[in-house]
Coordinates of C-alpha atoms in Angstrom, one line a residue:
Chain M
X1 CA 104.0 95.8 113.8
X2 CA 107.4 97.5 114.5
X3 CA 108.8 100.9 112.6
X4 CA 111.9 100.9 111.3
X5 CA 113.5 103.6 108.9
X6 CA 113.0 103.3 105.3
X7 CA 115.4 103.7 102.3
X8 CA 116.0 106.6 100.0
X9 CA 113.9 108.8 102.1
X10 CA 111.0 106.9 102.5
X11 CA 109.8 107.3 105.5
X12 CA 109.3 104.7 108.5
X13 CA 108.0 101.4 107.6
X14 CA 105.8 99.6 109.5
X15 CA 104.6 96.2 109.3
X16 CA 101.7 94.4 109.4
X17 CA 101.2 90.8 109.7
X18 CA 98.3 88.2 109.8
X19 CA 95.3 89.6 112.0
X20 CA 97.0 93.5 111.9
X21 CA 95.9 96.4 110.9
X22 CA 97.4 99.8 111.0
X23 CA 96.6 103.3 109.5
X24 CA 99.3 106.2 108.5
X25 CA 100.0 109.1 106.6
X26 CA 102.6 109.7 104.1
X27 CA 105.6 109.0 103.5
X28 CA 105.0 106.3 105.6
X29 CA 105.5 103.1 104.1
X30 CA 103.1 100.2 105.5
X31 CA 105.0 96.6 104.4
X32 CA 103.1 93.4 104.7
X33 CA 105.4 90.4 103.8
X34 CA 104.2 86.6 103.3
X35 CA 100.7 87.0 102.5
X36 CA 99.5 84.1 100.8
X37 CA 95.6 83.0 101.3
X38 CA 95.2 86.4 103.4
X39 CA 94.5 89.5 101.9
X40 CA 96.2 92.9 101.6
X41 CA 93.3 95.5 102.0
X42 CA 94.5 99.4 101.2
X43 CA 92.0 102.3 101.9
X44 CA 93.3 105.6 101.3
X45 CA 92.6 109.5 101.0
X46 CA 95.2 111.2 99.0
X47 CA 93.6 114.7 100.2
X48 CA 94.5 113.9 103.4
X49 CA 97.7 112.0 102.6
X50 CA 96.1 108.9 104.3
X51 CA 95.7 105.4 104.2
X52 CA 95.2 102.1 106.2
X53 CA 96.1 98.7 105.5
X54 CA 95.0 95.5 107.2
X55 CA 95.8 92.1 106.7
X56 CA 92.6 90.0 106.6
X57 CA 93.2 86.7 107.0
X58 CA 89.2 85.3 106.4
X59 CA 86.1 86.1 104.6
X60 CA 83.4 87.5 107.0
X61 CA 82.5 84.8 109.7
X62 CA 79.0 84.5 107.2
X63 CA 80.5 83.3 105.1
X64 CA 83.0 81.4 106.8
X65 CA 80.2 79.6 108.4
X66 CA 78.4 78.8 105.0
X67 CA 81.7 76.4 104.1
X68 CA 81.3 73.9 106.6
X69 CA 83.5 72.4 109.0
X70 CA 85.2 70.9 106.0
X71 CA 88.8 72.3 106.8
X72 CA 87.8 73.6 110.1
X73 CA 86.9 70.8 112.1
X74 CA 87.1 67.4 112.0
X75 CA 84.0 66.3 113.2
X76 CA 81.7 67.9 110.7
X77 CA 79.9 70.5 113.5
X78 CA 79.2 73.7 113.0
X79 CA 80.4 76.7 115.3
X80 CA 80.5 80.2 115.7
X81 CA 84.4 81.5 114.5
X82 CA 86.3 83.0 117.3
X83 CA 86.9 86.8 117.4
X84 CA 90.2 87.7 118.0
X85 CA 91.0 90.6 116.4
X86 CA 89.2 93.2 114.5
X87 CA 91.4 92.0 111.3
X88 CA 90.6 88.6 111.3
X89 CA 87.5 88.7 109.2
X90 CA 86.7 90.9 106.3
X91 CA 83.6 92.7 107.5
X92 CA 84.9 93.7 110.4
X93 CA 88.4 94.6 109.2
X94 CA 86.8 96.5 106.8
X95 CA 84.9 98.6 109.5
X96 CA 87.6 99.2 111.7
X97 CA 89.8 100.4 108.8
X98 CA 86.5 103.1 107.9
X99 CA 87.1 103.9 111.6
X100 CA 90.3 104.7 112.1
X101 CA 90.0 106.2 109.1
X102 CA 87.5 108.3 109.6
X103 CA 88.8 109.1 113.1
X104 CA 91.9 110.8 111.2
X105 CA 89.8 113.0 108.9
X106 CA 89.6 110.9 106.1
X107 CA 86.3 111.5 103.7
X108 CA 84.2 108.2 103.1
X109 CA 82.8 109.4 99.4
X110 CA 87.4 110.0 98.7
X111 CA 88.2 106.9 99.7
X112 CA 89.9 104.2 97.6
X113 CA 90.9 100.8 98.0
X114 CA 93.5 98.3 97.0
X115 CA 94.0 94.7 96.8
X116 CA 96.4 91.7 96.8
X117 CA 96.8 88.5 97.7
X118 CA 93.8 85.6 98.1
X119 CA 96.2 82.9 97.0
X120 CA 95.8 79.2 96.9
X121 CA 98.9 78.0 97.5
X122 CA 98.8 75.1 97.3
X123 CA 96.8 74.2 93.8
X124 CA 95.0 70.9 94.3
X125 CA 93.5 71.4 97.7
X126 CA 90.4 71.3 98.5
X127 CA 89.3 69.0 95.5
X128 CA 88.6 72.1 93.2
X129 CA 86.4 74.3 95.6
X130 CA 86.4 77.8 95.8
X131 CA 89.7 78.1 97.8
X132 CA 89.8 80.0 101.5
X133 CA 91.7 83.0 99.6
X134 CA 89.8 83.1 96.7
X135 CA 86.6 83.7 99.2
X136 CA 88.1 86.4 101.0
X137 CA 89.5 88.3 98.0
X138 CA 85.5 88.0 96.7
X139 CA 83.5 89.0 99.9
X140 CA 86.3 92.2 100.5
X141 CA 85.5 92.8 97.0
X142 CA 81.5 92.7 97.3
X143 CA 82.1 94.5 100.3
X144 CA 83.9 97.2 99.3
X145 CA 81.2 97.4 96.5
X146 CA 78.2 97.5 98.8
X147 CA 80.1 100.4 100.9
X148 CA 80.4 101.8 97.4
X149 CA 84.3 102.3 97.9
X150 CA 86.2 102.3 94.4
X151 CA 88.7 99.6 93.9
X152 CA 91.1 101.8 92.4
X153 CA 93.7 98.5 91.8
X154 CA 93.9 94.2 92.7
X155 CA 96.5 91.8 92.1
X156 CA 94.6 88.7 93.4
X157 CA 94.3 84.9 93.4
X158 CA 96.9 82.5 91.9
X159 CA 99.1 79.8 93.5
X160 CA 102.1 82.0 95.1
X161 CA 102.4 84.4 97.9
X162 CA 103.2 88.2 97.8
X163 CA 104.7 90.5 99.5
X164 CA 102.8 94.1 99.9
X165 CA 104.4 97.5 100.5
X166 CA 101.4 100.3 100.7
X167 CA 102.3 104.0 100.6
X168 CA 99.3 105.5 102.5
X169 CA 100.1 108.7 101.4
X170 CA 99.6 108.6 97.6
X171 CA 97.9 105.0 97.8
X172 CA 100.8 103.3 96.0
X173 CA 101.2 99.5 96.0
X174 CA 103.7 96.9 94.8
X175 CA 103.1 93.9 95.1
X176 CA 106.0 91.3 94.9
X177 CA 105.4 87.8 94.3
X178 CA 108.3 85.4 94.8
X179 CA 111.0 85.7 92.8
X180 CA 109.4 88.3 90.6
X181 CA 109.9 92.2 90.2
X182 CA 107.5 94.2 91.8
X183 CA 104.3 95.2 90.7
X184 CA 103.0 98.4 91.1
X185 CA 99.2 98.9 91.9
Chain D
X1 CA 105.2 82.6 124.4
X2 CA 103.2 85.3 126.1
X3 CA 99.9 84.7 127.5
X4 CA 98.5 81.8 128.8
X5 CA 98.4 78.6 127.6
X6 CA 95.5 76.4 126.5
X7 CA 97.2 73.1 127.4
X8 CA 99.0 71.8 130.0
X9 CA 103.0 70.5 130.4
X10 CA 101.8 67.4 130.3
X11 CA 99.4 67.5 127.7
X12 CA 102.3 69.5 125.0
X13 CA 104.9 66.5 126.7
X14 CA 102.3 63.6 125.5
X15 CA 102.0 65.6 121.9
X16 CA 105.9 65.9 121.5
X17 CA 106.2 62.2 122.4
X18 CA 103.3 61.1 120.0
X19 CA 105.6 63.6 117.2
X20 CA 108.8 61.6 118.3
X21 CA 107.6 58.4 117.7
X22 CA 105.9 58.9 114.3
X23 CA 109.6 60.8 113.8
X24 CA 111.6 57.7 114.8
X25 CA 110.0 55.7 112.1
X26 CA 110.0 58.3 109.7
X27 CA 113.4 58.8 109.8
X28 CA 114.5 54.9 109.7
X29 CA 112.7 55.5 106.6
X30 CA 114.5 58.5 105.3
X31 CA 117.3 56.8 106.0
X32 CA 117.0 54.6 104.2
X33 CA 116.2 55.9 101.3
X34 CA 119.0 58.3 101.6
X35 CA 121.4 56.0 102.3
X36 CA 122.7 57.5 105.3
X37 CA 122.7 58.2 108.6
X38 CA 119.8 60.4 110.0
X39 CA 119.1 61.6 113.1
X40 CA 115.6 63.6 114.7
X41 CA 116.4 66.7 116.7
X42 CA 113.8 67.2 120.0
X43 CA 110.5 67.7 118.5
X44 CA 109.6 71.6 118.9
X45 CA 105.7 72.2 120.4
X46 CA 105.0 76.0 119.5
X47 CA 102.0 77.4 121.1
X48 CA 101.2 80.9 119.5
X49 CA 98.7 83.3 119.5
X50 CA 97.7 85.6 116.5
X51 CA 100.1 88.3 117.5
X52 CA 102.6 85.7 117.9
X53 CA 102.0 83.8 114.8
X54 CA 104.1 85.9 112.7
X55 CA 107.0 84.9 115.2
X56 CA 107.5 81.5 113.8
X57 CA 108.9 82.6 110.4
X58 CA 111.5 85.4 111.8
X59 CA 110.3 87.8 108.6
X60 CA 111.9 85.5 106.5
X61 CA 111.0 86.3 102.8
X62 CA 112.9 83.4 101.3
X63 CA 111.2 80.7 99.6
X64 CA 111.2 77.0 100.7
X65 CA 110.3 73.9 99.4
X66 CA 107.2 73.0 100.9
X67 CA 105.0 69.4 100.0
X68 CA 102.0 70.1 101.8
X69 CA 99.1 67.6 102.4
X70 CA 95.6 67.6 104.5
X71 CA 95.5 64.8 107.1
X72 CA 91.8 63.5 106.6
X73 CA 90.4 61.0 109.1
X74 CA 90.3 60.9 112.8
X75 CA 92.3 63.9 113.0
X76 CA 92.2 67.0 110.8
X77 CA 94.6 69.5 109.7
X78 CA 98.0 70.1 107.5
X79 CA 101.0 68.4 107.3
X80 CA 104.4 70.2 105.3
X81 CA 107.1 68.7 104.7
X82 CA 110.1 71.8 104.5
X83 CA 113.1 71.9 103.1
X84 CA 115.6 74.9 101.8
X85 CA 116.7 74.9 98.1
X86 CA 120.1 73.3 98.7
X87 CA 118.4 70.7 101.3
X88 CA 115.9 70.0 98.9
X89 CA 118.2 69.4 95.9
X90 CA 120.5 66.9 98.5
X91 CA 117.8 64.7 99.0
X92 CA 117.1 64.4 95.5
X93 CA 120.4 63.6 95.1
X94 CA 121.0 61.0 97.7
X95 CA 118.1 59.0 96.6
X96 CA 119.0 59.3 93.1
X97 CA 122.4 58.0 93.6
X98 CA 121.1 55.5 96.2
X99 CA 118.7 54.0 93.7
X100 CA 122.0 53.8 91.5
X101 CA 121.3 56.3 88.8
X102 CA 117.9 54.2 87.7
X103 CA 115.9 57.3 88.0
X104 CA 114.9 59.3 85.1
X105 CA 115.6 63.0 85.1
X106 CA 111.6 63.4 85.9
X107 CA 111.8 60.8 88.6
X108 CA 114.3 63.0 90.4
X109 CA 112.4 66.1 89.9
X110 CA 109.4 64.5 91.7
X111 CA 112.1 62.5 94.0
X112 CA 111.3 65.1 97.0
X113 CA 107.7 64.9 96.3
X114 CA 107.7 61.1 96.5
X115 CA 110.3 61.4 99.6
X116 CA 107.3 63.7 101.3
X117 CA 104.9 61.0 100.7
X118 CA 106.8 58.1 102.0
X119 CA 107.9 59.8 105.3
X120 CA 104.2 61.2 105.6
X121 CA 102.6 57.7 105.9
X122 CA 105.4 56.3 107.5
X123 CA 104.9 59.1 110.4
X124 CA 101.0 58.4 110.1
X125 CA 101.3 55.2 110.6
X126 CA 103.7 55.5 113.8
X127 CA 100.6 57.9 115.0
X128 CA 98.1 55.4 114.3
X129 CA 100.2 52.6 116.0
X130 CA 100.4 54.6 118.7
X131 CA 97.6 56.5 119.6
X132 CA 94.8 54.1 117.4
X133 CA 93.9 57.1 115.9
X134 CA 93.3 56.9 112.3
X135 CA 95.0 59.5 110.2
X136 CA 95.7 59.9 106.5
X137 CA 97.2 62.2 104.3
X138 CA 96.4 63.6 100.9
X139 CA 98.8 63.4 97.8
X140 CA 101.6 65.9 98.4
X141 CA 101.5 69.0 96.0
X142 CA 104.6 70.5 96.1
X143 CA 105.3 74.4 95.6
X144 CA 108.0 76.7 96.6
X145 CA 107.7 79.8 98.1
X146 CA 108.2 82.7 101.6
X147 CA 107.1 80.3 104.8
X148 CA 104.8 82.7 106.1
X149 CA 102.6 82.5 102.6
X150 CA 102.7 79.2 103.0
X151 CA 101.5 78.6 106.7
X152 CA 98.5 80.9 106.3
X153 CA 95.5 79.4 105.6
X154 CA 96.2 76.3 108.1
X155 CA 97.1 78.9 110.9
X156 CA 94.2 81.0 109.9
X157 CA 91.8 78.1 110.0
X158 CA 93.1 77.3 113.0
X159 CA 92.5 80.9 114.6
X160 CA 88.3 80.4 113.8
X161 CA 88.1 77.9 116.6
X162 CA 90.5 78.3 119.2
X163 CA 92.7 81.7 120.6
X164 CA 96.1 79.6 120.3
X165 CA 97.4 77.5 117.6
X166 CA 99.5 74.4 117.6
X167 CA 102.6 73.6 115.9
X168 CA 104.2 70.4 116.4
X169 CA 107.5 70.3 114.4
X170 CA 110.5 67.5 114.1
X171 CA 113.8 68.2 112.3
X172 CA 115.5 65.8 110.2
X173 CA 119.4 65.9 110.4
X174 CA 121.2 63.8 107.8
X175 CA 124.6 62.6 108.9
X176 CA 127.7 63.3 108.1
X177 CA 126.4 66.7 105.9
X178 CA 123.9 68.0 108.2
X179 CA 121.5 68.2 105.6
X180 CA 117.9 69.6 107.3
X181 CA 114.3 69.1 106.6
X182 CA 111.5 69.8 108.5
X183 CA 107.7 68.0 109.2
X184 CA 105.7 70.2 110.5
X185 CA 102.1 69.3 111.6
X186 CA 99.0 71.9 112.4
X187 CA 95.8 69.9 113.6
X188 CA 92.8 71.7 113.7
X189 CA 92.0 72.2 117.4
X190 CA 89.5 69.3 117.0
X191 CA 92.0 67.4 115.4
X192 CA 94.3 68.6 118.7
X193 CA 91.5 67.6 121.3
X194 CA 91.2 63.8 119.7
X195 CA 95.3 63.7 119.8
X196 CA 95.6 64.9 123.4
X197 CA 92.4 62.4 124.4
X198 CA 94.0 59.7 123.1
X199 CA 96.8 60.2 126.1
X200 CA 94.3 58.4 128.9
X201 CA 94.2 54.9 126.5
X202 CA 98.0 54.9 125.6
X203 CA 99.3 55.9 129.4
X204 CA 96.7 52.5 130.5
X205 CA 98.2 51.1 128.1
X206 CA 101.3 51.0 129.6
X207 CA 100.6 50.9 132.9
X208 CA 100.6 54.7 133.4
X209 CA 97.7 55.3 133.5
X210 CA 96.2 57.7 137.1

């Protein structure tokens, strides 16, 4: 992550990349470029002018373990994932986020979310499986649900990346996919 | 590089010389079709952590042509084949006019995509050869879009089972343009292990061995 200024009186931007999280209040602008099997997760409280974004790059390790060592390893065992960071894996991406949330005064029942990303990039892999981005974008989804946190907006799945700039301050998204305008969440 | 590293000098020096030999052939064979001169730049071992990861791509949001494929076999992981839009177009090019305008207009379109898939098993087979470990790849699907997108889910898988991943890249330099293209390799850190133990066969092999 690293702040720079924005344009047009925007305020700082601050990027988050693969593994990241980071939580702000407006008129931050939280920027995640490149995301292509990861996902974008938003959680916001416009009350409080405040939002988080992380950038998860797998479904919880559950999950993860449920899919076999078919594009993990190569010889077919199964092993416990490797924590590295608390954005790594949904679940506890999504608890962090509630944290440092939480931590800034935002209320649980206010909060909203916001998604993108989950692409396969890559069409035919994986012999016409569920795809590793696909997953994620469905257990942060059922996730979210169980935590009853309203998905207030998703641009998910399809075969190209995106490029995600979250305001946590009013909980707007646009989400750019290559060579496209920008969509706004 | 911060941190420390999961390998040692010698084990990164035996990975970049297993690269440069499956690069040597690879580009004999790009060469060839081509029709010109092409050269390998040092093969590039990058060691990165998740924090570093994003690092690799230098926050560049322009696309790239990217064939991508899954090496299946001994050794497991993703293989790209990169170019820029320019480069990309340049090789389709050269091997249309090599093959003397016999291509169709689809042909050429796939030209890069066929390209990928050549240099791929000739690389593979160079690794074999070399190592006696058996690798394949999958049919090349080709797509175009930001680097970082693309890298991703290999990266990420890799992430699950070790604190470090591996990146072995070569760079193709055609001559006298200076058109560039890139194979770049991510095994799984399985896929890594069975590489680097295939070091103590290969150094006996040739007398090197402790």
């Amino acid at each position: 992550m690293n702040g720079r200024n924005g344009k047009n009186g925007d305020g700082p931007v601050l990027r988050v990349h693969m593994g990241e999280g980071v939580v702000a209040r407006g008129p931050h602008i939280i920027l995640s470029p490149g995301i292509g099997s990861c996902v974008a997760l938003a959680l916001y409280d416009t009350d409080e002018r405040l939002g988080g974004l992380a950038h998860v790059m797998l479904p919880e390790t559950a999950v993860l373990a449920g899919r076999g060592a078919k594009r993990g390893d190569g010889d077919g065992a199964e092993r416990r994932p490797l924590i590295l960071s608390p954005f790594q894996y949904a679940d506890t991406a999504i608890i962090t986020l509630l944290e440092m949330l939480r931590a800034l005064g935002a209320a649980e029942q206010r909060l909203m979310a916001k998604l993108a990303g989950g692409a396969r990039m890559f069409p035919s892999y994986n012999g016409g499986s569920v795809g590793m981005g696909e997953q994620t974008a469905a257990n942060v989804r059922s996730l979210l649900e169980r935590k009853g946190i309203r998905l207030a907006g998703w641009d998910l799945g399809g075969t190209h990346g995106r490029t995600v700039e979250f305001h946590p301050g009013t909980g707007r998204m646009v989400v750019t996919a290559q060579g496209k305008e920008g969509r706004e969440l | 590089m911060n941190g420390p590293t999961l390998y040692s000098e010698e084990q990164l020096d035996y990975l970049k010389e297993v690269m440069n030999i499956g690069a040597g052939n690879a580009s004999t064979a790009l060469s060839q079709l081509m029709g010109r001169d092409v050269v390998i730049e040092m093969p590039r071992i990058l060691e990165v952590s998740i924090a570093e990861a994003h690092s690799l791509f230098g926050g560049a949001e322009e696309p790239v042509v990217c064939a991508g494929m899954d090496l299946v076999g001994d050794v497991a992981g993703t293989l790209f084949f990169l170019a820029q839009d320019e480069e990309k177009n340049k090789i389709e090019a050269y091997v249309g006019k090599y093959l003397n305008g016999a291509m169709k207009k689809e042909a050429r379109e796939s030209a890069f995509e066929e390209v990928a898939n050549i240099i791929a098993g000739v690389f593979l087979t160079a690794v074999h050869d070399y190592t006696g470990l058996h690798v394949y790849h999958t049919v090349p699907v080709v797509v175009r879009d930001a680097v970082e997108a693309l890298f991703e889910e290999p990266i990420s898988t890799v992430f699950t089972a070790a604190p470090k991943a591996v990146i072995a890249e070569i760079e193709f330099v055609s001559l006298p343009d200076g058109m560039r293209a890139l194979l770049s390799m991510i095994p799984t850190p399985a896929a890594l292990e069975k590489i680097l133990g295939s070091m103590k066969g290969v150094r006996q092999g040739y007398g090197m061995g402790e």
